[in-house]
PDB file of C-alpha atoms in Angstrom:
ATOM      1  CA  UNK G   1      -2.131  -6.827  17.466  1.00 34.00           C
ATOM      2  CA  UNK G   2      -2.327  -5.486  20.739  1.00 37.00           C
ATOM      3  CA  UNK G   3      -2.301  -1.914  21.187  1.00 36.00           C
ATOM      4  CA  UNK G   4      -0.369  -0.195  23.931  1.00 33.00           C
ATOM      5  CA  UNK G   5      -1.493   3.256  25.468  1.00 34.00           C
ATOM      6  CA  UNK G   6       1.602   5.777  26.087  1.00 33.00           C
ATOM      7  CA  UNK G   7       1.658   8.571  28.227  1.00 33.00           C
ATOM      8  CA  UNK G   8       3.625  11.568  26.824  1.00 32.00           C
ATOM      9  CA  UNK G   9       5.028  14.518  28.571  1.00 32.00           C
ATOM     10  CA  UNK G  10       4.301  18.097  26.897  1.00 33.00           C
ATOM     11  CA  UNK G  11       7.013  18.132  24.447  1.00 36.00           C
ATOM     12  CA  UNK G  12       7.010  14.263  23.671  1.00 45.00           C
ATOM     13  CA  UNK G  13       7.847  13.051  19.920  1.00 79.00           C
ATOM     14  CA  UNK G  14       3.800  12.165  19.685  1.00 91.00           C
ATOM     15  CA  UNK G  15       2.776  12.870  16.112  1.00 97.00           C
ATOM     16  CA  UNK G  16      -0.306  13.672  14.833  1.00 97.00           C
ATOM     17  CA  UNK G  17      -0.348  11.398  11.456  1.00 98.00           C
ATOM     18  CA  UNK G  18      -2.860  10.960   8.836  1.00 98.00           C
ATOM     19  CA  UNK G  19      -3.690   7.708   7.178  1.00 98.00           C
ATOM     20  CA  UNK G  20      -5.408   7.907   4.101  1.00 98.00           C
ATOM     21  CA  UNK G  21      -6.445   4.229   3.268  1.00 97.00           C
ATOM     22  CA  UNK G  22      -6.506   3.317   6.787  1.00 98.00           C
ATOM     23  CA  UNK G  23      -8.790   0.749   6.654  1.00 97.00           C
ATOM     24  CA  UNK G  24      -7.516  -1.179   4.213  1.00 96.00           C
ATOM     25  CA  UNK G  25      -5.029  -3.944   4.922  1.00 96.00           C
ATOM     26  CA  UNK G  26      -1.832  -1.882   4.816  1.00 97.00           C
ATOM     27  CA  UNK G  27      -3.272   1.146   6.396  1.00 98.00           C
ATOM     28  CA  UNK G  28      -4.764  -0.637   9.634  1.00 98.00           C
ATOM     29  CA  UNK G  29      -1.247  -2.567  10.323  1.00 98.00           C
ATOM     30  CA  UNK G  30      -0.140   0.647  10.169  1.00 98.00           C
ATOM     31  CA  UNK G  31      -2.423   2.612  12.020  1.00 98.00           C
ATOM     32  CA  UNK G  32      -1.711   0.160  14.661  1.00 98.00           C
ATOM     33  CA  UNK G  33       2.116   0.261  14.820  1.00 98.00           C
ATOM     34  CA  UNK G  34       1.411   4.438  14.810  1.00 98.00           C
ATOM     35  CA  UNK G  35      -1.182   4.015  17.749  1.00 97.00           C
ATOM     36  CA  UNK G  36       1.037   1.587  19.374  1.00 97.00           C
ATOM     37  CA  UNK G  37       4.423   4.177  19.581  1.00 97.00           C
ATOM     38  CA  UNK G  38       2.397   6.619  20.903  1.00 97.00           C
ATOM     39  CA  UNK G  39       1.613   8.649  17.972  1.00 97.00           C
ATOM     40  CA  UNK G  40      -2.100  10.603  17.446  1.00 97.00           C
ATOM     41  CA  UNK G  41      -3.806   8.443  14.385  1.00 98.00           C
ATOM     42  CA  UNK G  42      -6.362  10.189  11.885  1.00 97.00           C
ATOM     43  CA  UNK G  43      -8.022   6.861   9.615  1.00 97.00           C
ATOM     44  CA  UNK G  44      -9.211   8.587   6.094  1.00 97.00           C
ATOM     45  CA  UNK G  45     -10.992   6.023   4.144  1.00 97.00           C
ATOM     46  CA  UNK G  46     -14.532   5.706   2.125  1.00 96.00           C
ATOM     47  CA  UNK G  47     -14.646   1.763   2.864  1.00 95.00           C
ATOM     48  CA  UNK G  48     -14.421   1.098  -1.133  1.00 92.00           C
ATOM     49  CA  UNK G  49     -12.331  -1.857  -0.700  1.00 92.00           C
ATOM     50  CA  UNK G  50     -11.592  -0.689   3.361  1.00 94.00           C
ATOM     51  CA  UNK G  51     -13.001  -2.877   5.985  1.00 94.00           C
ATOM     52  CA  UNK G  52     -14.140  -1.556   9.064  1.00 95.00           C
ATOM     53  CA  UNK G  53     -13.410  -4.252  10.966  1.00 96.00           C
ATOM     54  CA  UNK G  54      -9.805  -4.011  10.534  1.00 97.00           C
ATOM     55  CA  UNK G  55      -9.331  -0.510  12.550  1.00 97.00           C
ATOM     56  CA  UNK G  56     -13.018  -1.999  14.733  1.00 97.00           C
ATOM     57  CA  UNK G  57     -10.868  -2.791  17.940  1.00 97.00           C
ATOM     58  CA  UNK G  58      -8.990   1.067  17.335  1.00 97.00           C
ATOM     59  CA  UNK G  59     -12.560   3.125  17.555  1.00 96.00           C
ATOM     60  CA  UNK G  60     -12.144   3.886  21.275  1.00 93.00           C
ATOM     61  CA  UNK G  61      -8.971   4.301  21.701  1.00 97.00           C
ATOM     62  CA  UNK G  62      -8.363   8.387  22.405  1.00 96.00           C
ATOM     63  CA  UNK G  63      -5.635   8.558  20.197  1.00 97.00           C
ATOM     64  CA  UNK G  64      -7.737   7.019  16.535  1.00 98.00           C
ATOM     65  CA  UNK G  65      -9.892   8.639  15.072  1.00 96.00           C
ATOM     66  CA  UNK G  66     -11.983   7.965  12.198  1.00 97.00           C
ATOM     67  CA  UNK G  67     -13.185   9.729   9.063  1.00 96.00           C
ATOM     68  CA  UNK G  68     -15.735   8.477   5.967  1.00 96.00           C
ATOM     69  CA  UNK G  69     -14.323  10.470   3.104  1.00 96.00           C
ATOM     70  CA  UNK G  70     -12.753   9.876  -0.595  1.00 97.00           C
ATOM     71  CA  UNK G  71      -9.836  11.110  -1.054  1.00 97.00           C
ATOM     72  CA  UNK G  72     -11.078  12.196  -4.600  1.00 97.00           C
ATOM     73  CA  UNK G  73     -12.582  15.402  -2.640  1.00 96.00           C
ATOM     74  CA  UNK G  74     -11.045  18.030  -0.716  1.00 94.00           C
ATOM     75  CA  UNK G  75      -9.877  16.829   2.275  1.00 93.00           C
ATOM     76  CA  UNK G  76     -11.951  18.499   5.381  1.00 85.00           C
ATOM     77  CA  UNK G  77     -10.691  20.568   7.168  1.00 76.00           C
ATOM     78  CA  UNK G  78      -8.915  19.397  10.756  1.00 79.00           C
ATOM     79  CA  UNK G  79      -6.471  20.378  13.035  1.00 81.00           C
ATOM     80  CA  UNK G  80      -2.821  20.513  11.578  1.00 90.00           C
ATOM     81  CA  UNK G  81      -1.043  17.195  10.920  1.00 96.00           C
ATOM     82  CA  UNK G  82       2.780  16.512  10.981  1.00 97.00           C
ATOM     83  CA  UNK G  83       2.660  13.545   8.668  1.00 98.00           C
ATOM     84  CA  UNK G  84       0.745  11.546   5.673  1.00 98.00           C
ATOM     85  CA  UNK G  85       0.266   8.574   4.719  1.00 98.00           C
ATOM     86  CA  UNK G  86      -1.106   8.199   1.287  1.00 98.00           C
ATOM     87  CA  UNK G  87      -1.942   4.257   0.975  1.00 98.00           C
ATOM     88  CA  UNK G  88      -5.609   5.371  -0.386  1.00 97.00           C
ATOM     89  CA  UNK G  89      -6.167   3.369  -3.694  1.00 94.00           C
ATOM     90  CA  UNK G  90      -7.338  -0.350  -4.166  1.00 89.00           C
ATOM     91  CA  UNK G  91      -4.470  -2.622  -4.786  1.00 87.00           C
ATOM     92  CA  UNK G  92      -5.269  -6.084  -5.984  1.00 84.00           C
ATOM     93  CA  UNK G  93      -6.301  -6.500  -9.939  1.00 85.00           C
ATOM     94  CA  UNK G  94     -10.056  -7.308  -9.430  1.00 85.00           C
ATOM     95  CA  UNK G  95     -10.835  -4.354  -6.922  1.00 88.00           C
ATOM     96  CA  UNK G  96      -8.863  -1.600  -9.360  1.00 91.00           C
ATOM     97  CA  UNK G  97      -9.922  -2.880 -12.480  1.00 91.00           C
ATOM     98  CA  UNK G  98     -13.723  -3.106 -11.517  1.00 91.00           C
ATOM     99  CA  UNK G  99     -13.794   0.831 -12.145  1.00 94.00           C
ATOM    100  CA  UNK G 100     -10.342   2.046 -14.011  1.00 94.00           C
ATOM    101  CA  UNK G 101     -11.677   5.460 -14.215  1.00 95.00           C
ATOM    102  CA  UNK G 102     -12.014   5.671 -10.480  1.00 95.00           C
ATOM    103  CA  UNK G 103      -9.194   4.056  -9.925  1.00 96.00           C
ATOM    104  CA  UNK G 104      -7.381   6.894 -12.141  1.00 96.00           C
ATOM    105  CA  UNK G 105      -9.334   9.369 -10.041  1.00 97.00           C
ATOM    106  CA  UNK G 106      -8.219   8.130  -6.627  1.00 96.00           C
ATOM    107  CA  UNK G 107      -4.655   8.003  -7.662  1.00 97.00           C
ATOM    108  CA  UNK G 108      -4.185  11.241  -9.383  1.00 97.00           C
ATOM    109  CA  UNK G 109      -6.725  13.360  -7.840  1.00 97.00           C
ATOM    110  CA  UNK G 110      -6.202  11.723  -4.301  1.00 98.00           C
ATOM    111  CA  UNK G 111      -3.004  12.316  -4.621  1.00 98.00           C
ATOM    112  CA  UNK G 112      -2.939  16.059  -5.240  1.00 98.00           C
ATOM    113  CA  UNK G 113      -6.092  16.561  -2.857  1.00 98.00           C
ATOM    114  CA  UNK G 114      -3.653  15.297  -0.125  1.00 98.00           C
ATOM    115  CA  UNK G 115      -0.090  17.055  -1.290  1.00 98.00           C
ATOM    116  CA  UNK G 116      -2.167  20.624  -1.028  1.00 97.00           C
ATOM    117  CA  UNK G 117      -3.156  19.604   2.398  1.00 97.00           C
ATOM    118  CA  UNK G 118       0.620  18.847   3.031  1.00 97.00           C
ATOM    119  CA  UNK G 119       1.438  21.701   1.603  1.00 97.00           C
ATOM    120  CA  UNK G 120      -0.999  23.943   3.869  1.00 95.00           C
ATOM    121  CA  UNK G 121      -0.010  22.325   6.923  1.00 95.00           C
ATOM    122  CA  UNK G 122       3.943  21.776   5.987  1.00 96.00           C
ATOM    123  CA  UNK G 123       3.575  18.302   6.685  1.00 97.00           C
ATOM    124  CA  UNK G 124       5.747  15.482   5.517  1.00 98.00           C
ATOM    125  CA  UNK G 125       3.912  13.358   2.821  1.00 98.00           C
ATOM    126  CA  UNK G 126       4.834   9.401   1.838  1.00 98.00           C
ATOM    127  CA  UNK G 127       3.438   8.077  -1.118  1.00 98.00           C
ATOM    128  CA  UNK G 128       2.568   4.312  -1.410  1.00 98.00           C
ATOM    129  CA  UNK G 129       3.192   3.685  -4.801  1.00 98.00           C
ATOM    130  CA  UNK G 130       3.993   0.056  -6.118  1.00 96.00           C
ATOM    131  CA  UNK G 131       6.170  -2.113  -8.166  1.00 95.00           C
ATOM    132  CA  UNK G 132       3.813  -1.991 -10.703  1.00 94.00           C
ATOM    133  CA  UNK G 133       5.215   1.115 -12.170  1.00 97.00           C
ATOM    134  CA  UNK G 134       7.906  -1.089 -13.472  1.00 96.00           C
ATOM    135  CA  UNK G 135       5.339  -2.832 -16.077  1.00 93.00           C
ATOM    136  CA  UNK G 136       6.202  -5.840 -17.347  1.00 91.00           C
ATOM    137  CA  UNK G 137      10.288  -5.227 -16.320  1.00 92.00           C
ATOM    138  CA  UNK G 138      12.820  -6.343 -18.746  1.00 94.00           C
ATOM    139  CA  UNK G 139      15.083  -6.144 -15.826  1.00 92.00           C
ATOM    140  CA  UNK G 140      15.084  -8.377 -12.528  1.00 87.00           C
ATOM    141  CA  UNK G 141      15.171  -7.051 -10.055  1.00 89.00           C
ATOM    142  CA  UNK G 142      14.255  -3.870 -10.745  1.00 93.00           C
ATOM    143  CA  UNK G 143      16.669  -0.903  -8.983  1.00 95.00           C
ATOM    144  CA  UNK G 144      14.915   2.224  -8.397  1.00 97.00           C
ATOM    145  CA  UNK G 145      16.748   3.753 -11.449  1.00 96.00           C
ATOM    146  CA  UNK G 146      14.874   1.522 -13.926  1.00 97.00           C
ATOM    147  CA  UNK G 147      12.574   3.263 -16.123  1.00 95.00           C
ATOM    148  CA  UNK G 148      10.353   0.431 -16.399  1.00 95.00           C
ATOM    149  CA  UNK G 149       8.457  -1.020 -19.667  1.00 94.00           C
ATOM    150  CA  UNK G 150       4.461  -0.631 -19.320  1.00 90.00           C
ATOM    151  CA  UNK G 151       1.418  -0.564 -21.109  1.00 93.00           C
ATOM    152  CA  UNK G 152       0.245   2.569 -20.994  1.00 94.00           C
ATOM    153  CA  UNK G 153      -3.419   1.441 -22.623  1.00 93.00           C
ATOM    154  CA  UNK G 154      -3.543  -2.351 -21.016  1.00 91.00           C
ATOM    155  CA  UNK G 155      -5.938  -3.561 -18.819  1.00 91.00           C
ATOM    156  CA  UNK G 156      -3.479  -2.871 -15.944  1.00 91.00           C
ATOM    157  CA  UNK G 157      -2.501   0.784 -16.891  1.00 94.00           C
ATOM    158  CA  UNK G 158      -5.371   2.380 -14.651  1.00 94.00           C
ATOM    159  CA  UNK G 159      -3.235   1.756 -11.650  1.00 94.00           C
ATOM    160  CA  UNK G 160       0.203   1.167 -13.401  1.00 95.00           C
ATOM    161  CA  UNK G 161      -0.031   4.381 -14.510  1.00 96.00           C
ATOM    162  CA  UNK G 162      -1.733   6.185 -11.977  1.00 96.00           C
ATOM    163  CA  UNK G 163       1.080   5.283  -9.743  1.00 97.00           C
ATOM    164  CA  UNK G 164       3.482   6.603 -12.186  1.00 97.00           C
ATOM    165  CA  UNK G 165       1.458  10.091 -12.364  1.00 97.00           C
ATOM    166  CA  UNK G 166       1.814  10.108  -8.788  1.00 98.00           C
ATOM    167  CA  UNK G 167       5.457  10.108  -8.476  1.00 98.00           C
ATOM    168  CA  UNK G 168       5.555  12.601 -10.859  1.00 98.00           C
ATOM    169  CA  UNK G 169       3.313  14.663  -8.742  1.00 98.00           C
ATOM    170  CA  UNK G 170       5.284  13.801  -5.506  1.00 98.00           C
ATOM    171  CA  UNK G 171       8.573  15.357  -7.443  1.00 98.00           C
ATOM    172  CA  UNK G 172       7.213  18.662  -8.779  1.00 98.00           C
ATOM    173  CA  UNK G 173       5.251  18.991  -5.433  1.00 98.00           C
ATOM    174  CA  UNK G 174       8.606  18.515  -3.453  1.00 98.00           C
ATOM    175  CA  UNK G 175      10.860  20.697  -6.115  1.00 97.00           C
ATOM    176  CA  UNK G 176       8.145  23.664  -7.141  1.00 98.00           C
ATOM    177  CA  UNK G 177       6.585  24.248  -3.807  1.00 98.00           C
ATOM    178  CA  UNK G 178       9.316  22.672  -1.016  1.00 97.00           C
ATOM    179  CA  UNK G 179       7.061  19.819   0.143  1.00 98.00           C
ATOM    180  CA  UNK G 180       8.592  17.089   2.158  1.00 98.00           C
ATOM    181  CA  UNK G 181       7.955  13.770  -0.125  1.00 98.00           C
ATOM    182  CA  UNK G 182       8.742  10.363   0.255  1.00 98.00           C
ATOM    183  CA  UNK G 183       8.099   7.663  -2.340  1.00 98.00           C
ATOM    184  CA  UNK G 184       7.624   3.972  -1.328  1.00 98.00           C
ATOM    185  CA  UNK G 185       7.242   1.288  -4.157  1.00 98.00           C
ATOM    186  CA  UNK G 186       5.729  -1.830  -2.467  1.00 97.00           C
ATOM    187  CA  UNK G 187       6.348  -5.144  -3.697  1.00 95.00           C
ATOM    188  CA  UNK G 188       4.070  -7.900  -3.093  1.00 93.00           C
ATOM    189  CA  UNK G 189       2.572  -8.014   0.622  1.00 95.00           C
ATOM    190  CA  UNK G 190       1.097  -9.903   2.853  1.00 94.00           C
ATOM    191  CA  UNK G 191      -0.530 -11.182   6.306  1.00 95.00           C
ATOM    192  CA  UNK G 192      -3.843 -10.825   8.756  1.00 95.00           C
ATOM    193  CA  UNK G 193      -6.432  -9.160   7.235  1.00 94.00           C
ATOM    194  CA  UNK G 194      -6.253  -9.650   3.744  1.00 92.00           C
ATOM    195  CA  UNK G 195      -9.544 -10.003   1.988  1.00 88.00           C
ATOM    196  CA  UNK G 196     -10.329 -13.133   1.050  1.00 87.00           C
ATOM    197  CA  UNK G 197     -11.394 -11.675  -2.330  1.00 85.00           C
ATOM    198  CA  UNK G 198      -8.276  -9.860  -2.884  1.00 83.00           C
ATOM    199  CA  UNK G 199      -7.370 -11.763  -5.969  1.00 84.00           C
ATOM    200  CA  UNK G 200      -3.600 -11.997  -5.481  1.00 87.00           C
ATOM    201  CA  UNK G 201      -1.906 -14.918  -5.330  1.00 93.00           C
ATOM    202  CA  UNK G 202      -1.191 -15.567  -2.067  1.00 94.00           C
ATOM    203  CA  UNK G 203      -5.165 -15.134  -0.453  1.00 92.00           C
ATOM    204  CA  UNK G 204      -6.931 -17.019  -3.910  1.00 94.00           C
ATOM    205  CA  UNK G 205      -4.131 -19.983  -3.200  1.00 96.00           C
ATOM    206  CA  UNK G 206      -4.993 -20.143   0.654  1.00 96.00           C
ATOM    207  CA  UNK G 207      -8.529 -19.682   0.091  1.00 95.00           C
ATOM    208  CA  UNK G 208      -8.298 -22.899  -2.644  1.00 97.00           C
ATOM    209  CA  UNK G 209      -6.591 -24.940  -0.755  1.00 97.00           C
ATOM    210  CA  UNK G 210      -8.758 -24.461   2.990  1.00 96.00           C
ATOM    211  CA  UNK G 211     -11.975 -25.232   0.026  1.00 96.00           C
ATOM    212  CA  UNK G 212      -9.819 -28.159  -1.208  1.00 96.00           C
ATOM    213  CA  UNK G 213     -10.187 -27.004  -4.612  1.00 97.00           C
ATOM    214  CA  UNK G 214      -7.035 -27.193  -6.717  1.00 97.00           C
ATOM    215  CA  UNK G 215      -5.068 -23.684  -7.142  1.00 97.00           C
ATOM    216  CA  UNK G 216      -4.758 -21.680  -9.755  1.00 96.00           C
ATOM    217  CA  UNK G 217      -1.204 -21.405 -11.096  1.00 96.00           C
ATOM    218  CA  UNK G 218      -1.180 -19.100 -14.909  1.00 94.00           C
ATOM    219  CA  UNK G 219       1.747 -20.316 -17.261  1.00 93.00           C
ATOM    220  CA  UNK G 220       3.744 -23.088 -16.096  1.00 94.00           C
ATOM    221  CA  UNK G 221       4.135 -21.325 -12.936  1.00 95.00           C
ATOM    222  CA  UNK G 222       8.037 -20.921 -13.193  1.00 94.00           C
ATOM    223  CA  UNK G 223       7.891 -16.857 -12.818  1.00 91.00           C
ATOM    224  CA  UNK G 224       8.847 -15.817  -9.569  1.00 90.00           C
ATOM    225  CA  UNK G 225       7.509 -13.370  -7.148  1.00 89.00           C
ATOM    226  CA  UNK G 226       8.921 -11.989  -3.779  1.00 90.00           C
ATOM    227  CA  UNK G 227       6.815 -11.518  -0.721  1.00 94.00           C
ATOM    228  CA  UNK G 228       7.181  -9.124   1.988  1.00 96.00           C
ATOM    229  CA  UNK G 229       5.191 -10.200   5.685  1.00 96.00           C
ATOM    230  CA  UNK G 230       3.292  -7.002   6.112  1.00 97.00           C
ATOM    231  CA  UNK G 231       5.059  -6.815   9.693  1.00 98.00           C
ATOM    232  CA  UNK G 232       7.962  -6.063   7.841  1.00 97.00           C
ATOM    233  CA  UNK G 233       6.037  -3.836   5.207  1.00 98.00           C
ATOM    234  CA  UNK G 234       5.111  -1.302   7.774  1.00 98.00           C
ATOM    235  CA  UNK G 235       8.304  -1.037   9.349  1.00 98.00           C
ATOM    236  CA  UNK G 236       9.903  -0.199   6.023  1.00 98.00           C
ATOM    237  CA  UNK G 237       7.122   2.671   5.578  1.00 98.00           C
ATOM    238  CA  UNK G 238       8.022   4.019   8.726  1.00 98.00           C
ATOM    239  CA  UNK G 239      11.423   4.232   8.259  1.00 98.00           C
ATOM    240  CA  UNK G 240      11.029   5.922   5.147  1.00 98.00           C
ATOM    241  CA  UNK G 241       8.699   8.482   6.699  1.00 98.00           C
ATOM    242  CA  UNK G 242      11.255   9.100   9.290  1.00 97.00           C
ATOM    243  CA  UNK G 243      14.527   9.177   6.585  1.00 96.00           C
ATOM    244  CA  UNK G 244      16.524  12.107   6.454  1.00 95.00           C
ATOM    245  CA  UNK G 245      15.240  14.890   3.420  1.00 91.00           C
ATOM    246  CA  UNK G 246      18.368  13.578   1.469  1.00 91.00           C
ATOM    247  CA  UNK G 247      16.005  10.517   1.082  1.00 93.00           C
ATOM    248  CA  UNK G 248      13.610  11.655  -2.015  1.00 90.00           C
ATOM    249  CA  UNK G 249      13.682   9.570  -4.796  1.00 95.00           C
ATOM    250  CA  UNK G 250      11.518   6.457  -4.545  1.00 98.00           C
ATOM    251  CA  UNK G 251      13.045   3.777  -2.528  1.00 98.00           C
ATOM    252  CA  UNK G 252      11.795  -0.234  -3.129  1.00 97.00           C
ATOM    253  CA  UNK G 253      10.142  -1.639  -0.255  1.00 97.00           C
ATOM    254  CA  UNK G 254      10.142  -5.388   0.122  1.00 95.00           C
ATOM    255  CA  UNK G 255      11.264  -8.876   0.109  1.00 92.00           C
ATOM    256  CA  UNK G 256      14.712  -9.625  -1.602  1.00 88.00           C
ATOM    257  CA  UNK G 257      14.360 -13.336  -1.161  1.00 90.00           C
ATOM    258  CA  UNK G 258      12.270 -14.993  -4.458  1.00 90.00           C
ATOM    259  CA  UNK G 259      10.320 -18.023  -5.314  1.00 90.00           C
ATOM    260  CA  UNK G 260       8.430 -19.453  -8.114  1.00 96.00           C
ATOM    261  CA  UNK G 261       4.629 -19.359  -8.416  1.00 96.00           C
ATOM    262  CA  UNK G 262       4.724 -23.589  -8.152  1.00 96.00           C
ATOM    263  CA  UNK G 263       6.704 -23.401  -5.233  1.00 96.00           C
ATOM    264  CA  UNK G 264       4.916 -21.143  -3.156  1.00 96.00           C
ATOM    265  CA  UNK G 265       1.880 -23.132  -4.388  1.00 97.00           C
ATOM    266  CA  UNK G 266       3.442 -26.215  -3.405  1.00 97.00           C
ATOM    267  CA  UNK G 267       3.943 -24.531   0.125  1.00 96.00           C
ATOM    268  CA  UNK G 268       0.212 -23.626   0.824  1.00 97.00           C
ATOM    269  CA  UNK G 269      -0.731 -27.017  -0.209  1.00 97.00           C
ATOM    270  CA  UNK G 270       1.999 -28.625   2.307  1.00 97.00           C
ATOM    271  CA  UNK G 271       1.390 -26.389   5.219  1.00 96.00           C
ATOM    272  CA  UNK G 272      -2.432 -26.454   4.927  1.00 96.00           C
ATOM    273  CA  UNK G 273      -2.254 -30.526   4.250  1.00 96.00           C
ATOM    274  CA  UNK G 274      -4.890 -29.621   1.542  1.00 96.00           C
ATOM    275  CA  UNK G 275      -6.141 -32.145  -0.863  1.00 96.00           C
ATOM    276  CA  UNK G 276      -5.603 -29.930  -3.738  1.00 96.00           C
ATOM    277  CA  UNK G 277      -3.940 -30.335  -7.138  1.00 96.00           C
ATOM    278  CA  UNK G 278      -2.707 -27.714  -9.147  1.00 97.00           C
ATOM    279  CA  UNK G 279      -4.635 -26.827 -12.517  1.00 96.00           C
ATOM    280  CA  UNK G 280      -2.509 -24.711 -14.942  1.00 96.00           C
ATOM    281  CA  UNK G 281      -3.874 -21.797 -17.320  1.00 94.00           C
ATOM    282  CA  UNK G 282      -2.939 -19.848 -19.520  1.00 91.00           C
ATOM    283  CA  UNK G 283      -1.427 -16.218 -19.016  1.00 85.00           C
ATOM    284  CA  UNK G 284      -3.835 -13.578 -18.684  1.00 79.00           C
ATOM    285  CA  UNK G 285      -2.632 -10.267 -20.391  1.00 72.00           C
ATOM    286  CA  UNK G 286       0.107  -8.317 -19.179  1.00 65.00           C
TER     287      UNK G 286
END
């Protein structure tokens, strides 16, 4: 994307924003929409599952600026911020369930590491948290008022219910101590710059198919999934950010439109003109 440099006079609506995550593949589309309106960007992210070629062609822009630190410690001391992003946690199964405990950490601890800062610099905070906090739903789709159904002690939980401590942390942050919150739960993403090892189902059937190898569907592939082009993704998070206060329970962010698993493999296949069959397997757990 290119980025355009804007001039503000003294009084402008430039924001100084911090992006915790930055790096990663949500955080750099939207450190780039932020850099591109004009606003002052501050990229928080210890490269875990980060790139940092995805914020490479930001580094000399005046307006980015860069910072190697977990979000698991205090967060350093800088000049005062006016907003937060909190998109600091690895999202696809392989990358959070390679070390749950961390994973835990960087949710829960992240999480409160950055509300204090909010707190200290009365800063509006949004919370990426995800669809996952809706388990395995009983319900589709799932409104915001749906309680879910997860496993709290699955292979998933570490970030199922990490996400879920979150929110409760968002709430009790926002009604004990007058923080300004806002809760986003994402639904399936994506778009440039996802890993190719992300392990979601869009990059592993794209990856397959430009290898010619046959894709991967689990079951019989009739479950469906919405996707939301991260374009769209980011302009959702903004919005959010910039909601009225009345806006403070946790609002679904994505794609209304769905599609089975065999169709969208049937797609890739198509629009890559891949020789690839599909091989079926059997569900993995939860």
């Amino acid at each position: 994307m290119a980025v355009t440099r804007i001039s503000f006079r003294d009084g402008g609506a430039r924001k100084r924003v911090l992006v915790a995550g930055g790096a990663g593949f949500l955080g750099c589309h939207l450190s780039d929409r932020l850099i591109e309106a004009g606003h002052r960007v501050i990229c928080l992210d210890n490269l875990s599952t980060g790139q940092s070629s995805n914020v490479e062609h930001l580094l000399g822009h005046p307006h980015f600026t860069f910072i190697a630190h977990d979000v698991v410690e205090p967060i350093p001391f800088m000049r005062r911020v006016d907003q937060i992003y909190n998109l600091a946690c690895p999202a696809s199964p392989p990358s959070y369930q390679k070390d749950p405990i961390q994973t835990l950490k960087t949710n829960c601890l992240g999480a409160l590491n950055l509300l204090r800062f909010a707190q200290s610099n009365q800063a509006r905070i949004l919370q990426s948290s995800t669809s996952e906090v809706y388990g395995d739903p009983t319900v589709s789709p799932q409104p915001e008022s749906y309680f879910g159904n997860v496993n709290t002690v699955g292979p998933r939980s570490c970030y199922d219910e990490g996400k879920r401590v979150v929110e409760a942390l968002f709430r009790e942050f926002r009604l004990q101590r007058g923080v300004s919150t806002r809760i986003a739960r994402i639904f399936n993403t994506y778009g440039p710059r996802m890993s190719p090892q992300d392990g979601r189902v869009v990059s592993n059937f794209v990856v397959q198919a430009l290898a010619g190898e046959d894709l991967t569907v689990y079951g019989d592939g009739s479950q469906t999934r919405s996707f939301c082009y991260v374009d769209d993704l980011v302009t959702g998070l903004m919005a959010l950010m910039e909601a009225p206060d009345a806006v403070q329970d946790p609002v679904n962010l994505g794609n209304p439109c769905e599609f089975t698993i065999l169709e969208l493999a049937r797609t890739v296949i198509d629009t890559l003109k891949a020789p690839s069959g599909i091989q079926f397997l059997d569900l993995p757990v939860d």
